[in-house]
PDB file of C-alpha atoms in Angstrom:
ATOM      1  CA  UNK A 266      96.817  75.006 113.244  1.00 64.00           C
ATOM      2  CA  UNK A 267      94.804  75.223 116.448  1.00 70.00           C
ATOM      3  CA  UNK A 268      91.047  75.629 116.639  1.00 65.00           C
ATOM      4  CA  UNK A 269      91.181  79.400 117.414  1.00 61.00           C
ATOM      5  CA  UNK A 270      93.433  80.059 114.408  1.00 61.00           C
ATOM      6  CA  UNK A 271      91.099  78.088 112.162  1.00 56.00           C
ATOM      7  CA  UNK A 272      88.122  80.175 113.276  1.00 61.00           C
ATOM      8  CA  UNK A 273      89.974  83.449 112.738  1.00 53.00           C
ATOM      9  CA  UNK A 274      91.185  82.243 109.335  1.00 52.00           C
ATOM     10  CA  UNK A 275      87.624  81.219 108.362  1.00 53.00           C
ATOM     11  CA  UNK A 276      86.175  84.592 109.392  1.00 49.00           C
ATOM     12  CA  UNK A 277      88.884  86.523 107.497  1.00 49.00           C
ATOM     13  CA  UNK A 278      88.381  84.342 104.415  1.00 46.00           C
ATOM     14  CA  UNK A 279      84.609  84.907 104.533  1.00 46.00           C
ATOM     15  CA  UNK A 280      85.088  88.691 104.771  1.00 52.00           C
ATOM     16  CA  UNK A 281      87.510  88.658 101.835  1.00 50.00           C
ATOM     17  CA  UNK A 282      85.064  86.621  99.736  1.00 45.00           C
ATOM     18  CA  UNK A 283      82.187  88.950 100.658  1.00 48.00           C
ATOM     19  CA  UNK A 284      84.154  92.071  99.720  1.00 51.00           C
ATOM     20  CA  UNK A 285      85.394  90.439  96.520  1.00 47.00           C
ATOM     21  CA  UNK A 286      81.838  89.459  95.621  1.00 45.00           C
ATOM     22  CA  UNK A 287      80.584  93.018  96.132  1.00 43.00           C
ATOM     23  CA  UNK A 288      83.346  94.498  93.996  1.00 45.00           C
ATOM     24  CA  UNK A 289      82.791  91.822  91.371  1.00 44.00           C
ATOM     25  CA  UNK A 290      79.065  92.490  91.262  1.00 42.00           C
ATOM     26  CA  UNK A 291      79.674  96.219  90.688  1.00 43.00           C
ATOM     27  CA  UNK A 292      82.007  95.430  87.791  1.00 41.00           C
ATOM     28  CA  UNK A 293      79.525  92.949  86.312  1.00 43.00           C
ATOM     29  CA  UNK A 294      76.581  95.315  86.680  1.00 44.00           C
ATOM     30  CA  UNK A 295      78.530  98.150  85.067  1.00 50.00           C
ATOM     31  CA  UNK A 296      79.991  96.045  82.286  1.00 65.00           C
ATOM     32  CA  UNK A 297      80.718  98.059  79.177  1.00 87.00           C
ATOM     33  CA  UNK A 298      80.551 101.443  80.879  1.00 94.00           C
ATOM     34  CA  UNK A 299      84.246 102.203  80.495  1.00 94.00           C
ATOM     35  CA  UNK A 300      84.107 101.372  76.793  1.00 94.00           C
ATOM     36  CA  UNK A 301      81.014 103.582  76.365  1.00 95.00           C
ATOM     37  CA  UNK A 302      82.615 106.478  78.240  1.00 96.00           C
ATOM     38  CA  UNK A 303      85.861 106.118  76.276  1.00 95.00           C
ATOM     39  CA  UNK A 304      83.853 106.246  73.021  1.00 96.00           C
ATOM     40  CA  UNK A 305      81.922 109.321  74.210  1.00 96.00           C
ATOM     41  CA  UNK A 306      85.140 111.034  75.223  1.00 95.00           C
ATOM     42  CA  UNK A 307      86.814 110.129  71.933  1.00 96.00           C
ATOM     43  CA  UNK A 308      83.879 111.521  69.936  1.00 97.00           C
ATOM     44  CA  UNK A 309      83.874 114.731  71.969  1.00 95.00           C
ATOM     45  CA  UNK A 310      87.650 115.147  71.506  1.00 94.00           C
ATOM     46  CA  UNK A 311      87.177 114.601  67.757  1.00 96.00           C
ATOM     47  CA  UNK A 312      84.651 117.444  67.629  1.00 95.00           C
ATOM     48  CA  UNK A 313      81.647 115.134  67.134  1.00 97.00           C
ATOM     49  CA  UNK A 314      79.556 116.991  69.701  1.00 96.00           C
ATOM     50  CA  UNK A 315      76.382 116.828  67.620  1.00 97.00           C
ATOM     51  CA  UNK A 316      76.820 113.061  67.147  1.00 97.00           C
ATOM     52  CA  UNK A 317      77.257 112.559  70.911  1.00 97.00           C
ATOM     53  CA  UNK A 318      74.115 114.610  71.497  1.00 97.00           C
ATOM     54  CA  UNK A 319      72.079 112.733  68.869  1.00 96.00           C
ATOM     55  CA  UNK A 320      73.194 109.355  70.243  1.00 95.00           C
ATOM     56  CA  UNK A 321      72.321 110.330  73.824  1.00 95.00           C
ATOM     57  CA  UNK A 322      69.115 110.250  75.829  1.00 94.00           C
ATOM     58  CA  UNK A 323      69.149 114.050  76.123  1.00 93.00           C
ATOM     59  CA  UNK A 324      67.536 114.961  72.808  1.00 93.00           C
ATOM     60  CA  UNK A 325      64.069 115.138  74.374  1.00 90.00           C
ATOM     61  CA  UNK A 326      65.202 117.425  77.203  1.00 91.00           C
ATOM     62  CA  UNK A 327      67.645 119.792  75.509  1.00 93.00           C
ATOM     63  CA  UNK A 328      68.348 121.434  72.191  1.00 97.00           C
ATOM     64  CA  UNK A 329      71.771 120.963  70.652  1.00 97.00           C
ATOM     65  CA  UNK A 330      72.682 124.524  71.649  1.00 96.00           C
ATOM     66  CA  UNK A 331      71.634 123.884  75.264  1.00 96.00           C
ATOM     67  CA  UNK A 332      73.684 120.673  75.270  1.00 95.00           C
ATOM     68  CA  UNK A 333      76.736 122.523  73.914  1.00 96.00           C
ATOM     69  CA  UNK A 334      76.332 125.214  76.569  1.00 95.00           C
ATOM     70  CA  UNK A 335      76.032 122.624  79.339  1.00 92.00           C
ATOM     71  CA  UNK A 336      79.168 120.871  78.063  1.00 93.00           C
ATOM     72  CA  UNK A 337      81.043 124.186  77.995  1.00 93.00           C
ATOM     73  CA  UNK A 338      81.761 123.917  74.262  1.00 93.00           C
ATOM     74  CA  UNK A 339      83.893 126.877  73.254  1.00 91.00           C
ATOM     75  CA  UNK A 340      84.278 128.008  76.853  1.00 90.00           C
ATOM     76  CA  UNK A 341      86.898 127.837  79.550  1.00 88.00           C
ATOM     77  CA  UNK A 342      85.843 124.316  80.653  1.00 89.00           C
ATOM     78  CA  UNK A 343      85.111 122.830  77.228  1.00 94.00           C
ATOM     79  CA  UNK A 344      84.495 119.091  77.635  1.00 92.00           C
ATOM     80  CA  UNK A 345      85.689 118.471  74.094  1.00 94.00           C
ATOM     81  CA  UNK A 346      89.207 119.520  75.153  1.00 93.00           C
ATOM     82  CA  UNK A 347      89.623 117.347  78.249  1.00 93.00           C
ATOM     83  CA  UNK A 348      92.335 114.802  78.733  1.00 92.00           C
ATOM     84  CA  UNK A 349      91.467 111.799  80.857  1.00 92.00           C
ATOM     85  CA  UNK A 350      93.901 111.316  83.713  1.00 92.00           C
ATOM     86  CA  UNK A 351      92.262 108.088  84.842  1.00 94.00           C
ATOM     87  CA  UNK A 352      89.033 106.378  85.829  1.00 95.00           C
ATOM     88  CA  UNK A 353      88.583 106.265  89.589  1.00 95.00           C
ATOM     89  CA  UNK A 354      85.233 104.582  90.218  1.00 94.00           C
ATOM     90  CA  UNK A 355      82.035 103.159  88.856  1.00 94.00           C
ATOM     91  CA  UNK A 356      78.669 102.087  90.077  1.00 94.00           C
ATOM     92  CA  UNK A 357      74.947 102.351  89.588  1.00 89.00           C
ATOM     93  CA  UNK A 358      72.269 104.572  91.052  1.00 90.00           C
ATOM     94  CA  UNK A 359      68.561 105.025  90.328  1.00 88.00           C
ATOM     95  CA  UNK A 360      68.653 102.693  87.316  1.00 90.00           C
ATOM     96  CA  UNK A 361      71.645 104.479  85.806  1.00 94.00           C
ATOM     97  CA  UNK A 362      75.229 103.328  85.507  1.00 95.00           C
ATOM     98  CA  UNK A 363      78.101 105.720  86.016  1.00 96.00           C
ATOM     99  CA  UNK A 364      81.858 105.942  85.732  1.00 96.00           C
ATOM    100  CA  UNK A 365      83.912 108.631  87.418  1.00 96.00           C
ATOM    101  CA  UNK A 366      87.326 109.915  86.514  1.00 96.00           C
ATOM    102  CA  UNK A 367      89.837 112.702  86.811  1.00 96.00           C
ATOM    103  CA  UNK A 368      90.172 115.023  83.834  1.00 95.00           C
ATOM    104  CA  UNK A 369      92.369 117.925  82.824  1.00 95.00           C
ATOM    105  CA  UNK A 370      90.991 120.740  80.696  1.00 93.00           C
ATOM    106  CA  UNK A 371      93.038 122.589  78.096  1.00 90.00           C
ATOM    107  CA  UNK A 372      93.429 125.557  80.471  1.00 90.00           C
ATOM    108  CA  UNK A 373      95.111 123.301  83.070  1.00 92.00           C
ATOM    109  CA  UNK A 374      92.077 123.025  85.372  1.00 92.00           C
ATOM    110  CA  UNK A 375      91.639 119.501  86.790  1.00 95.00           C
ATOM    111  CA  UNK A 376      88.194 118.221  87.734  1.00 95.00           C
ATOM    112  CA  UNK A 377      86.345 115.035  88.581  1.00 96.00           C
ATOM    113  CA  UNK A 378      83.653 114.195  86.023  1.00 96.00           C
ATOM    114  CA  UNK A 379      80.995 111.482  86.104  1.00 96.00           C
ATOM    115  CA  UNK A 380      79.566 110.001  82.907  1.00 96.00           C
ATOM    116  CA  UNK A 381      76.003 108.643  83.373  1.00 96.00           C
ATOM    117  CA  UNK A 382      74.382 105.999  81.135  1.00 96.00           C
ATOM    118  CA  UNK A 383      71.240 103.901  80.876  1.00 95.00           C
ATOM    119  CA  UNK A 384      70.934 100.632  79.059  1.00 93.00           C
ATOM    120  CA  UNK A 385      68.601 100.760  76.061  1.00 92.00           C
ATOM    121  CA  UNK A 386      68.236  97.375  74.427  1.00 89.00           C
ATOM    122  CA  UNK A 387      71.891  96.290  74.117  1.00 86.00           C
ATOM    123  CA  UNK A 388      73.448  99.773  74.109  1.00 91.00           C
ATOM    124  CA  UNK A 389      74.488 102.175  76.812  1.00 95.00           C
ATOM    125  CA  UNK A 390      73.096 105.640  76.108  1.00 96.00           C
ATOM    126  CA  UNK A 391      74.559 108.788  77.621  1.00 96.00           C
ATOM    127  CA  UNK A 392      72.220 110.481  80.095  1.00 96.00           C
ATOM    128  CA  UNK A 393      74.606 113.178  81.211  1.00 93.00           C
ATOM    129  CA  UNK A 394      78.031 114.258  82.348  1.00 94.00           C
ATOM    130  CA  UNK A 395      78.266 115.897  85.748  1.00 93.00           C
ATOM    131  CA  UNK A 396      81.065 117.390  87.783  1.00 93.00           C
ATOM    132  CA  UNK A 397      82.102 115.644  90.954  1.00 93.00           C
ATOM    133  CA  UNK A 398      81.441 112.175  92.271  1.00 92.00           C
ATOM    134  CA  UNK A 399      77.939 110.773  92.780  1.00 89.00           C
ATOM    135  CA  UNK A 400      76.488 110.930  96.288  1.00 82.00           C
ATOM    136  CA  UNK A 401      76.462 107.297  97.336  1.00 71.00           C
ATOM    137  CA  UNK A 402      75.533 107.932 100.978  1.00 64.00           C
ATOM    138  CA  UNK A 403      71.959 106.668 100.587  1.00 59.00           C
TER     139      UNK A 403
END
């Protein structure tokens, strides 16, 4: 291998390691988020809406009825009826961790949802569920 090829190879290898390190750091910093979101989704699908609410960080901001309304319980886009099609991304923003996925509601509507969590002691606590992907432009 000539000197020019070695330099190109070294630069490509460094870029690959840098990208791999960034992706790895996101997965390490969001460890446990998929498990937490799967548990939240499972509880919602099982009709444990009040339990999800009580275990969340939203009890100081909303009443149970407000939470149910925000989650569309009993409505056309009822979160307790969604089917996960797949997780598509994760990250962290403003001290919160998130995981994003594609979901299908019982009426056939498909939508991207983002589950937001904060770490409290050793647990991840739900902060909210929003439609769409987080704005990561900043």
